[in-house]
Short mmCIF file of C-alpha atoms in Angstrom, two decimals:
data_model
loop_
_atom_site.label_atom_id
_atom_site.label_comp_id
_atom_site.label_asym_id
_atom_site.label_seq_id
_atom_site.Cartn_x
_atom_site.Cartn_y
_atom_site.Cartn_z
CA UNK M 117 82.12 -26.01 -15.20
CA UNK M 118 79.77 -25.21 -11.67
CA UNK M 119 76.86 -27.35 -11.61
CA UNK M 120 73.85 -27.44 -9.48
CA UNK M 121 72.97 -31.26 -8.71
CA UNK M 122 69.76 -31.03 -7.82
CA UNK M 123 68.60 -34.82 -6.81
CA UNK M 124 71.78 -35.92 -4.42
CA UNK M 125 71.39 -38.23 -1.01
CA UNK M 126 74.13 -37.07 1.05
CA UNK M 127 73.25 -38.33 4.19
CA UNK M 128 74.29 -41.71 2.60
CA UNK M 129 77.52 -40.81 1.58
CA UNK M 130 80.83 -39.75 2.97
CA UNK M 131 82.44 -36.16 3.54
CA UNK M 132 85.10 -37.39 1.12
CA UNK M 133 82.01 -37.80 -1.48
CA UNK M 134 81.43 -34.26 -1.03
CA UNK M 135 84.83 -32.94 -1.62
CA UNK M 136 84.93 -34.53 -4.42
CA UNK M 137 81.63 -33.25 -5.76
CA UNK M 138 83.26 -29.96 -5.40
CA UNK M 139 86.33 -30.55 -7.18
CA UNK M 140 83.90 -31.49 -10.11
CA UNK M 141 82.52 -28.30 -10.31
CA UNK M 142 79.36 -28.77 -7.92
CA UNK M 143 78.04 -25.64 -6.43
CA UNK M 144 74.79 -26.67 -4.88
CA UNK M 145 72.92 -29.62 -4.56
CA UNK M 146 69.52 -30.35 -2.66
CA UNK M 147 68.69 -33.50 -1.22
CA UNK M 148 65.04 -35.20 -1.17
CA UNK M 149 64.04 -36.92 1.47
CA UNK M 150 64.93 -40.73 0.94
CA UNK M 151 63.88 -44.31 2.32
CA UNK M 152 67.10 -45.49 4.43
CA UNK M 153 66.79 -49.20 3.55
CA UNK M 154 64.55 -49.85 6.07
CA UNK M 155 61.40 -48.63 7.07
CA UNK M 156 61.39 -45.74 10.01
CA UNK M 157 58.60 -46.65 12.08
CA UNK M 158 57.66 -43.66 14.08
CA UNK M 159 56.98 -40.39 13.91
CA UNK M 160 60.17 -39.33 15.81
CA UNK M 161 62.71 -41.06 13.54
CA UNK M 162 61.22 -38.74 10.62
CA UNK M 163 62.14 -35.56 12.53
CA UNK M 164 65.55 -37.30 13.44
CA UNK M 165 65.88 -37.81 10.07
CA UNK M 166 64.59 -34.05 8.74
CA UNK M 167 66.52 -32.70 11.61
CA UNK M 168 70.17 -33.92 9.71
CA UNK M 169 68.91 -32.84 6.47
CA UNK M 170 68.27 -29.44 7.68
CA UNK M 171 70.70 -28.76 10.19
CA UNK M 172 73.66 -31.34 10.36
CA UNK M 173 73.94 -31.83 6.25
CA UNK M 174 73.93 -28.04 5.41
CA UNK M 175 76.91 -27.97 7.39
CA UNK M 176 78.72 -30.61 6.22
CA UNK M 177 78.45 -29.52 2.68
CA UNK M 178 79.77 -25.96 3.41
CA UNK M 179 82.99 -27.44 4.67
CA UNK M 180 83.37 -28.38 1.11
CA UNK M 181 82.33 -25.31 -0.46
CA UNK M 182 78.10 -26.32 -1.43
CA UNK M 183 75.32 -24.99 -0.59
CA UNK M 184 72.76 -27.69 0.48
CA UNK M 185 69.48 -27.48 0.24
CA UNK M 186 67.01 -30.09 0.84
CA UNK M 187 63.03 -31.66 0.09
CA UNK M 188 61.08 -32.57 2.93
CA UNK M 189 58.15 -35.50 2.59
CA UNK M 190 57.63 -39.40 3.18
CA UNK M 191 59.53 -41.40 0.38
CA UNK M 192 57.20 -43.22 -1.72
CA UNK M 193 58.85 -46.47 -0.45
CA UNK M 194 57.42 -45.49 2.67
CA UNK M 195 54.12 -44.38 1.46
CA UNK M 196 52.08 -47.22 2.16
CA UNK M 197 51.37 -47.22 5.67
CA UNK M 198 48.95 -44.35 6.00
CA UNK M 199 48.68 -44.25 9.87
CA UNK M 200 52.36 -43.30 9.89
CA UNK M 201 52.04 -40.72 6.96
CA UNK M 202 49.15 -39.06 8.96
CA UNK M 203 51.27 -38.87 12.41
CA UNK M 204 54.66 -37.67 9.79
CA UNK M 205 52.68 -35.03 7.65
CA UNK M 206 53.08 -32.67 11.12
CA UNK M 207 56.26 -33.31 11.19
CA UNK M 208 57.14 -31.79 7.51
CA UNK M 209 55.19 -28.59 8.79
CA UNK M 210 57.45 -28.26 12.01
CA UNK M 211 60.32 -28.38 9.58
CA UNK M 212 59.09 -26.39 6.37
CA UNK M 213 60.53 -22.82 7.93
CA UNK M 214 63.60 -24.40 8.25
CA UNK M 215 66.15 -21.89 5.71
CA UNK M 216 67.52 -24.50 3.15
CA UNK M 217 63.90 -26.08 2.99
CA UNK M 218 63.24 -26.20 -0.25
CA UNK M 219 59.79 -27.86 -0.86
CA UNK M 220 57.99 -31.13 -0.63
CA UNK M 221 59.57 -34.55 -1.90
CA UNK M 222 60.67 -36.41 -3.56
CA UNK M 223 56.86 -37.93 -3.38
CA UNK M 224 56.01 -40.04 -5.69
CA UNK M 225 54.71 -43.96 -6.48
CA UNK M 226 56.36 -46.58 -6.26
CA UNK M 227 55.13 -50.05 -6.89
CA UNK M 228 51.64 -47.86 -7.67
CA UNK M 229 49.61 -49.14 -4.85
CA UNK M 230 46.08 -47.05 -3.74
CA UNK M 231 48.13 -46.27 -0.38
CA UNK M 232 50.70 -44.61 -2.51
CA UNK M 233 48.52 -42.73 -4.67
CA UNK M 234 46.68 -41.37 -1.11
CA UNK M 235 49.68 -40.12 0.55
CA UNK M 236 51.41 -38.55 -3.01
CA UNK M 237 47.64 -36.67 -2.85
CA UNK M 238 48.43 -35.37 0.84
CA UNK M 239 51.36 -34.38 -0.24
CA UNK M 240 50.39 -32.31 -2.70
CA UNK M 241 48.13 -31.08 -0.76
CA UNK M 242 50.41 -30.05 1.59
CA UNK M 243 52.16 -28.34 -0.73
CA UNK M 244 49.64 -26.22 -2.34
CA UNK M 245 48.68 -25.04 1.20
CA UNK M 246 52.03 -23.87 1.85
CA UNK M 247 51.77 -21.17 -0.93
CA UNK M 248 51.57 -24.36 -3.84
CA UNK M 249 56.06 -24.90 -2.63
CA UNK M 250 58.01 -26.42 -4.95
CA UNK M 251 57.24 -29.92 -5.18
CA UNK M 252 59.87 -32.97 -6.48
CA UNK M 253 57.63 -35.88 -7.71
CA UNK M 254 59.76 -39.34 -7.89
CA UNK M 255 58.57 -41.65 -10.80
CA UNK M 256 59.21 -45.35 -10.16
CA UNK M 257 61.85 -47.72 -11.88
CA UNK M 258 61.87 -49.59 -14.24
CA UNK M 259 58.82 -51.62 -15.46
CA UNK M 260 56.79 -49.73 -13.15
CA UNK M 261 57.76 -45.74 -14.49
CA UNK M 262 55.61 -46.00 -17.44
CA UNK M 263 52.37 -47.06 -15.79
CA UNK M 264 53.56 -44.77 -12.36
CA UNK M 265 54.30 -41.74 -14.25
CA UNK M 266 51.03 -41.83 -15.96
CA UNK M 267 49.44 -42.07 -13.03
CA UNK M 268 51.05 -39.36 -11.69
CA UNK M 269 50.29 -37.14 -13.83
CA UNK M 270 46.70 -38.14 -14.02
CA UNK M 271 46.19 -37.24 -10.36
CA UNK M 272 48.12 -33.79 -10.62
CA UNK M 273 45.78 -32.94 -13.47
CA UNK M 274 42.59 -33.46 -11.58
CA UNK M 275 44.15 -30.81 -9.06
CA UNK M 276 43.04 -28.03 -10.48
CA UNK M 277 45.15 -25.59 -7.96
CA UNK M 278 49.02 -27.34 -8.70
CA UNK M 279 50.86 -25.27 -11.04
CA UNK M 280 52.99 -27.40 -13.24
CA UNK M 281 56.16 -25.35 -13.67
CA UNK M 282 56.65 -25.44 -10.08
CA UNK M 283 56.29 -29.22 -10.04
CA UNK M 284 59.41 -31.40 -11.19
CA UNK M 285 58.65 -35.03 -12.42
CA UNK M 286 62.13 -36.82 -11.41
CA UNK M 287 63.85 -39.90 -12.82
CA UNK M 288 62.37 -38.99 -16.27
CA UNK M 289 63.19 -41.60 -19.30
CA UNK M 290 62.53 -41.80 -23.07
CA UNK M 291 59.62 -42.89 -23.23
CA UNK M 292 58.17 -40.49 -20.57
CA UNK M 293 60.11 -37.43 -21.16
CA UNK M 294 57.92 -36.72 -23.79
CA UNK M 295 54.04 -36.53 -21.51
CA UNK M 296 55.79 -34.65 -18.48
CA UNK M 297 57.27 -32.08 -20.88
CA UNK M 298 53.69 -31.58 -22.86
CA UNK M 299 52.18 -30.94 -19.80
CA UNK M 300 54.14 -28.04 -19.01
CA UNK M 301 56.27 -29.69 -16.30
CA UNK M 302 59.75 -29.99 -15.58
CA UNK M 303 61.82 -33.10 -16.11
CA UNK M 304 64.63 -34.46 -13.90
CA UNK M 305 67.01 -36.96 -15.71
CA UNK M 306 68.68 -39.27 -13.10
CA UNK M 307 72.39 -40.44 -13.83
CA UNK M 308 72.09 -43.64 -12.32
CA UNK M 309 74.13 -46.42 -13.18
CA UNK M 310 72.35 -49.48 -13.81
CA UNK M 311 68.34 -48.43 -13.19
CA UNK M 312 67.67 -45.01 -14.55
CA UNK M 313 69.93 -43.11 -16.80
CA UNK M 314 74.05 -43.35 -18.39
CA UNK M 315 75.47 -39.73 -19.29
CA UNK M 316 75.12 -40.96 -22.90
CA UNK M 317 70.91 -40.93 -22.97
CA UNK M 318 70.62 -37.56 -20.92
CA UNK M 319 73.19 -35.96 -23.86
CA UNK M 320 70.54 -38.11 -26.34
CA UNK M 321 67.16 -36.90 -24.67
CA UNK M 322 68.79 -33.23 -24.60
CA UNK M 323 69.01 -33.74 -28.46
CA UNK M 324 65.89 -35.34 -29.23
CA UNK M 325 63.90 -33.16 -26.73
CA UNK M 326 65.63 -29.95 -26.18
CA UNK M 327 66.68 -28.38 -23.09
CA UNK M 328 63.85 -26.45 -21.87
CA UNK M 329 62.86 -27.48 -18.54
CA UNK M 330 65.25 -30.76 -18.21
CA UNK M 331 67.42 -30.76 -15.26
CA UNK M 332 70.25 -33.51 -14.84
CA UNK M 333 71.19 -35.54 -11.13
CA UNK M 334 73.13 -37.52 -9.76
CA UNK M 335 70.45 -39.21 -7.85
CA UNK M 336 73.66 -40.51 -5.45
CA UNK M 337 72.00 -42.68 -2.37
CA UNK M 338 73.25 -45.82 -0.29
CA UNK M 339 72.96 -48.00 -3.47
CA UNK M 340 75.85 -47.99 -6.13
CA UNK M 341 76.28 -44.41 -7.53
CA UNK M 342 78.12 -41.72 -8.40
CA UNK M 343 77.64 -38.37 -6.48
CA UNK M 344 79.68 -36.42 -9.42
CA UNK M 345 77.49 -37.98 -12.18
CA UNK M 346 76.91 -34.86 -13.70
CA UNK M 347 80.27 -33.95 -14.32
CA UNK M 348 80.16 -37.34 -16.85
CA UNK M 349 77.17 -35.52 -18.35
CA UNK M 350 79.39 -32.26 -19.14
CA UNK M 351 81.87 -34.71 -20.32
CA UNK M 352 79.83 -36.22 -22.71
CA UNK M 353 77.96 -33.15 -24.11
CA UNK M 354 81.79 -32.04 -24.93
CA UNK M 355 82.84 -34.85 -26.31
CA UNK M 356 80.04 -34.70 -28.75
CA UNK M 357 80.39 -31.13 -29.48
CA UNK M 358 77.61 -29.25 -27.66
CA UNK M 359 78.56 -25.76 -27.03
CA UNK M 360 79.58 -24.38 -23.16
CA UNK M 361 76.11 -22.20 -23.27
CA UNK M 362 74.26 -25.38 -23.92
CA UNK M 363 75.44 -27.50 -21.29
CA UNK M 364 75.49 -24.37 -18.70
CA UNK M 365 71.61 -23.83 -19.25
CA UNK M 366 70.95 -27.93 -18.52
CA UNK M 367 73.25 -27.82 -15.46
CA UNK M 368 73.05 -24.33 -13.95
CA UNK M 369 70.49 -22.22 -15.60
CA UNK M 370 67.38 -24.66 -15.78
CA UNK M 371 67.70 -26.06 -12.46
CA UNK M 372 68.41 -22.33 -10.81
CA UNK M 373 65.08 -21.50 -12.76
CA UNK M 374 63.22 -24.22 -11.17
CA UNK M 375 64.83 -24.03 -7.73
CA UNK M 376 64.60 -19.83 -7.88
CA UNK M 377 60.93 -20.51 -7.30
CA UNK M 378 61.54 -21.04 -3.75
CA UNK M 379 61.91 -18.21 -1.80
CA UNK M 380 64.34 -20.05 0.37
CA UNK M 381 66.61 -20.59 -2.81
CA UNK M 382 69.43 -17.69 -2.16
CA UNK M 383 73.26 -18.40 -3.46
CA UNK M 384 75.90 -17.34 -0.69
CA UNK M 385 77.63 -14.51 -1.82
CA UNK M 386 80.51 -17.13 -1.61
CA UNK M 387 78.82 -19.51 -3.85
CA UNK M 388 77.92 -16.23 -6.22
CA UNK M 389 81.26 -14.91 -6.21
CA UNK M 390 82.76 -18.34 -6.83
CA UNK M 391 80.18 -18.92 -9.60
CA UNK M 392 80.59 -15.63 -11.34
CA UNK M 393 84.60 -16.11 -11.74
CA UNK X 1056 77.30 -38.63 -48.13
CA UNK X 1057 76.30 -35.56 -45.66
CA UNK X 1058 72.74 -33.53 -45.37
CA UNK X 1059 71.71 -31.26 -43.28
CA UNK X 1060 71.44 -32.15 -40.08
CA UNK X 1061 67.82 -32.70 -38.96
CA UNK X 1062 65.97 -31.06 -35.87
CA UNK X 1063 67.48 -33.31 -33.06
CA UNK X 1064 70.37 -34.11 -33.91
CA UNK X 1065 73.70 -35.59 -32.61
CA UNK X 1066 76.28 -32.78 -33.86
CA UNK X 1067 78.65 -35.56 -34.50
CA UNK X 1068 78.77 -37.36 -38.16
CA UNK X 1069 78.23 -40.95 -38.78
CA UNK X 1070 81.84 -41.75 -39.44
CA UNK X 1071 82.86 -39.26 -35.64
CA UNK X 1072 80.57 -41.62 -34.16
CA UNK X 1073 81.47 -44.80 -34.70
CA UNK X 1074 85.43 -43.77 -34.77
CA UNK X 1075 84.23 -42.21 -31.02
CA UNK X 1076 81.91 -44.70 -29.66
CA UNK X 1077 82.34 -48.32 -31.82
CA UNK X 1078 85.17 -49.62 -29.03
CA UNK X 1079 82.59 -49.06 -25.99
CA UNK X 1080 79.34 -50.52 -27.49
CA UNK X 1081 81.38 -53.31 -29.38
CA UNK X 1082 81.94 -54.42 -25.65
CA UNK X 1083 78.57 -53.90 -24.37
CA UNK X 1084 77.04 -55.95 -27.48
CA UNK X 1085 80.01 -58.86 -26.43
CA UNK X 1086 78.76 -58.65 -23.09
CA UNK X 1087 74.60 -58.97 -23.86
CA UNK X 1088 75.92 -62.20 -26.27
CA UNK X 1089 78.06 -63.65 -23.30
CA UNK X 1090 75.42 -62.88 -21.19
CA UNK X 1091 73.13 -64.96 -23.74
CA UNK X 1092 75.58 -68.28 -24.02
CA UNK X 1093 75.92 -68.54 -20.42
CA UNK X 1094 72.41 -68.34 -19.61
CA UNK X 1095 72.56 -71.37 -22.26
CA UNK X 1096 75.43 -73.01 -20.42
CA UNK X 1097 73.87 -72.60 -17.03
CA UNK X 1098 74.22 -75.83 -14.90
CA UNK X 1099 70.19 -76.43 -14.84
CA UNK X 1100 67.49 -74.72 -17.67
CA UNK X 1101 65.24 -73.84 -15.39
CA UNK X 1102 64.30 -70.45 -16.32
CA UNK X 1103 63.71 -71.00 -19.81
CA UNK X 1104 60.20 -68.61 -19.79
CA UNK X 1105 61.22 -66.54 -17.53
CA UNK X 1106 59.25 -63.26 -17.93
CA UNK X 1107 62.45 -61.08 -17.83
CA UNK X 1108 64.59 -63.37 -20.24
CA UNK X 1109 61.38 -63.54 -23.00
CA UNK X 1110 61.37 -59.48 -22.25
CA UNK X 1111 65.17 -59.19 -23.08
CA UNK X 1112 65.14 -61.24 -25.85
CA UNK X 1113 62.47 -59.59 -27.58
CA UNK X 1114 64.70 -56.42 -26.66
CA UNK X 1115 67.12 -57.60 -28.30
CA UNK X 1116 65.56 -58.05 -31.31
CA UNK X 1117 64.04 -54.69 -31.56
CA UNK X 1118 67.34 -53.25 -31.50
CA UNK X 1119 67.21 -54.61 -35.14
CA UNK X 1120 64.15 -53.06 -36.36
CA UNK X 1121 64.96 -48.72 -37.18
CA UNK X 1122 60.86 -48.26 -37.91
CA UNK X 1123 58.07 -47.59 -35.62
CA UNK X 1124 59.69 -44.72 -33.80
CA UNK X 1125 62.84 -45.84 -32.73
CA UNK X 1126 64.72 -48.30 -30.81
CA UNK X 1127 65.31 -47.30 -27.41
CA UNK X 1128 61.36 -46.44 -27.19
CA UNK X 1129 60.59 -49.71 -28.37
CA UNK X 1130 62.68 -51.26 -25.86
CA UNK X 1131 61.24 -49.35 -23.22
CA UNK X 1132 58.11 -50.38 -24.18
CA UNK X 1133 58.60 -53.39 -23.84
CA UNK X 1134 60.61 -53.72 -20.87
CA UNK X 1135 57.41 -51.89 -19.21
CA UNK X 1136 53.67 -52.41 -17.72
CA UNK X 1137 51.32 -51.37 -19.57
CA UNK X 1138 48.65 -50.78 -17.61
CA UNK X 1139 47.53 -48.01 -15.59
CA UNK X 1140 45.52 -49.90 -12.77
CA UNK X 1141 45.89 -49.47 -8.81
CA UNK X 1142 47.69 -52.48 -6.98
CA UNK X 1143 45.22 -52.96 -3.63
CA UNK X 1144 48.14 -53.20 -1.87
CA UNK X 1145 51.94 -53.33 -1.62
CA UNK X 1146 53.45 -56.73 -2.77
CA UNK X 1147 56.98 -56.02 -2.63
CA UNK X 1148 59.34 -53.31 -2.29
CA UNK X 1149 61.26 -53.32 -5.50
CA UNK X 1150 60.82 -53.51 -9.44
CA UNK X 1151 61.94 -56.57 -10.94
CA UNK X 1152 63.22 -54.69 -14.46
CA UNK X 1153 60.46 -56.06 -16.70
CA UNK X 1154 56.83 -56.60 -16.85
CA UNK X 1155 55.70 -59.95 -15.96
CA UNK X 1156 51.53 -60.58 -17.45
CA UNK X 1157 49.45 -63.03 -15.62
#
């Protein structure tokens, strides 16, 4: 089945990662802007950085048949020196006319410090001034998603201008599923062994929950992963007897729903004419 | 003895799913009570109170308890901060998997 993987770090993996993404059934992915493993410390190794995912990724994925799109921001790892968010926040602009650009993100918290909470705010206001673009909000891990997540969503509320549906709250979990999806935004569920979520509890949430406005990822990085990830979730929804429609609108439909909202969201007419087969 | 299934659902029947899934979580609960004995076995008990063993213990007793909403919520919970206050600043870079009250 095609799938559209829309949380996937390629500039950490190999070409060989994305061939076999495609022989999995992976269309199109888009890639977030990500925290390397060390902190870039200037200005200048942030457009290095936005100038591969715009220019030298796009064409790696093609060679294996995807169409990659990416999110443009300061990780929330990095979020806590706010001199160098000021001097990078120009940088995103430079970049945001760039054609597989997406939107803003992933932003987010991540230890939920006051410096994080600032620079998710000027990205979000970034965003809205750019015609409110798409926006990918990354929730922190483990103990600290509960308490993050609510105070993410307590600081988009009190901006009266962001539009939820074109705001998706990423690395959702049980027992936060439930607020992002009241409050009218979408939900990313990261497969991610280890620290965020098995195949097993996305198919579980998708029960419990529904499908409307859940996306699934890979979430694939530098750390141990598994860039086809969401072919295990197709595997699983199968094996427990969800119907081909069902698992289509989680892993094409929804996240070409959420993704369509950005004008720079067009299908090849390769990727079309492969999809529509 | 079948009913109706219930708004949210696993399609699957009791008896599919543990003829499906019993062999994979029959290791995973061997490997939580290894886990358990060799943190008893370890060459010095010096982590008795750790914050994250107390956390996983109580874990695993929740998985016992079907009321109050449901396991895997439970677990969350208590695997989680509870609070909703700023840190002034960053202390480290990474979560440590549980929530550890001073």
């Amino acid at each position: 089945m095609d799938y559209i993987d829309h949380h996937a770090h390629m500039t950490s993996r190999t070409t060989d990662d994305y061939d076999q993404m495609a022989l999995t059934g992976c269309r199109v992915l888009t890639e977030p802007a990500f925290w390397a493993g060390y902190d870039r410390a200037t200005p200048e190794a942030f457009a290095a950085y936005f100038d591969a995912l715009t220019d030298f990724e796009p064409k790696r994925a093609a060679k294996a048949g995807i169409q990659h799109f990416t999110w443009l921001s300061l990780n929330p790892k990095e979020a806590e020196d706010r001199a160098l968010c000021a001097s990078v926040l120009p940088v995103i602009e430079r970049f945001l006319d760039k054609p597989n650009v997406l939107g803003i993100g992933e932003i987010g918290l991540n230890r939920v410090t006051r410096n994080e909470v600032a620079t998710f705010e000027d990205h979000v206001e970034l965003a809205i001034r750019h015609q409110h673009l798409p926006i990918m909000v990354h929730t922190p891990h483990l103990e600290d998603k509960l308490k993050g997540t609510r105070v993410i969503l307590d600081s988009l509320a009190s901006e009266q201008r962001v539009q939820p549906a074109r705001v998706m709250i990423d690395h959702a979990e049980e027992h936060t599923l439930p607020m992002i999806k009241e409050q009218g935004y979408w939900a990313g569920l990261t497969l991610y062994p280890q620290t965020k979520v098995s195949p097993q509890r996305a198919v579980d949430m998708i029960e419990v929950f529904g499908a409307d406005r859940i996306c699934v990822a890979s979430a694939c990085d530098w750390g141990p992963s598994v860039p086809w990830a969401v072919s295990h979730f197709i595997r699983e929804m199968r094996r427990r007897g969800h119907p081909d429609r069902l698992i289509q609108k989680v892993v094409w439909d929804n996240p070409s729903e959420f993704l369509g909202q950005s004008s720079n969201f067009k299908l090849t007419s390769q990727t079309a004419a492969e999809v529509a087969r | 003895m079948t009913s109706a299934a219930p708004s949210g659902a696993c399609p699957l029947t009791q008896q599919q799913l543990i003829d499906e899934y019993f062999i994979e979580h029959r290791t995973k609960i061997l490997d939580i009570a290894a886990f358990l004995d060799r943190f008893d076995r370890a060459s010095e008990h010096n982590a008795e109170e750790d914050f994250r063993i107390r956390a996983f213990t109580k874990a695993v007793a929740a998985l016992l308890d079907s009321e109050n909403g449901g396991r895997m919520r439970a677990v969350q919970m208590l695997l989680s901060d509870p609070r909703t206050d700023l840190l002034p600043e960053l202390d480290r870079k990474s979560a440590f998997g549980a929530y550890e009250s001073r």
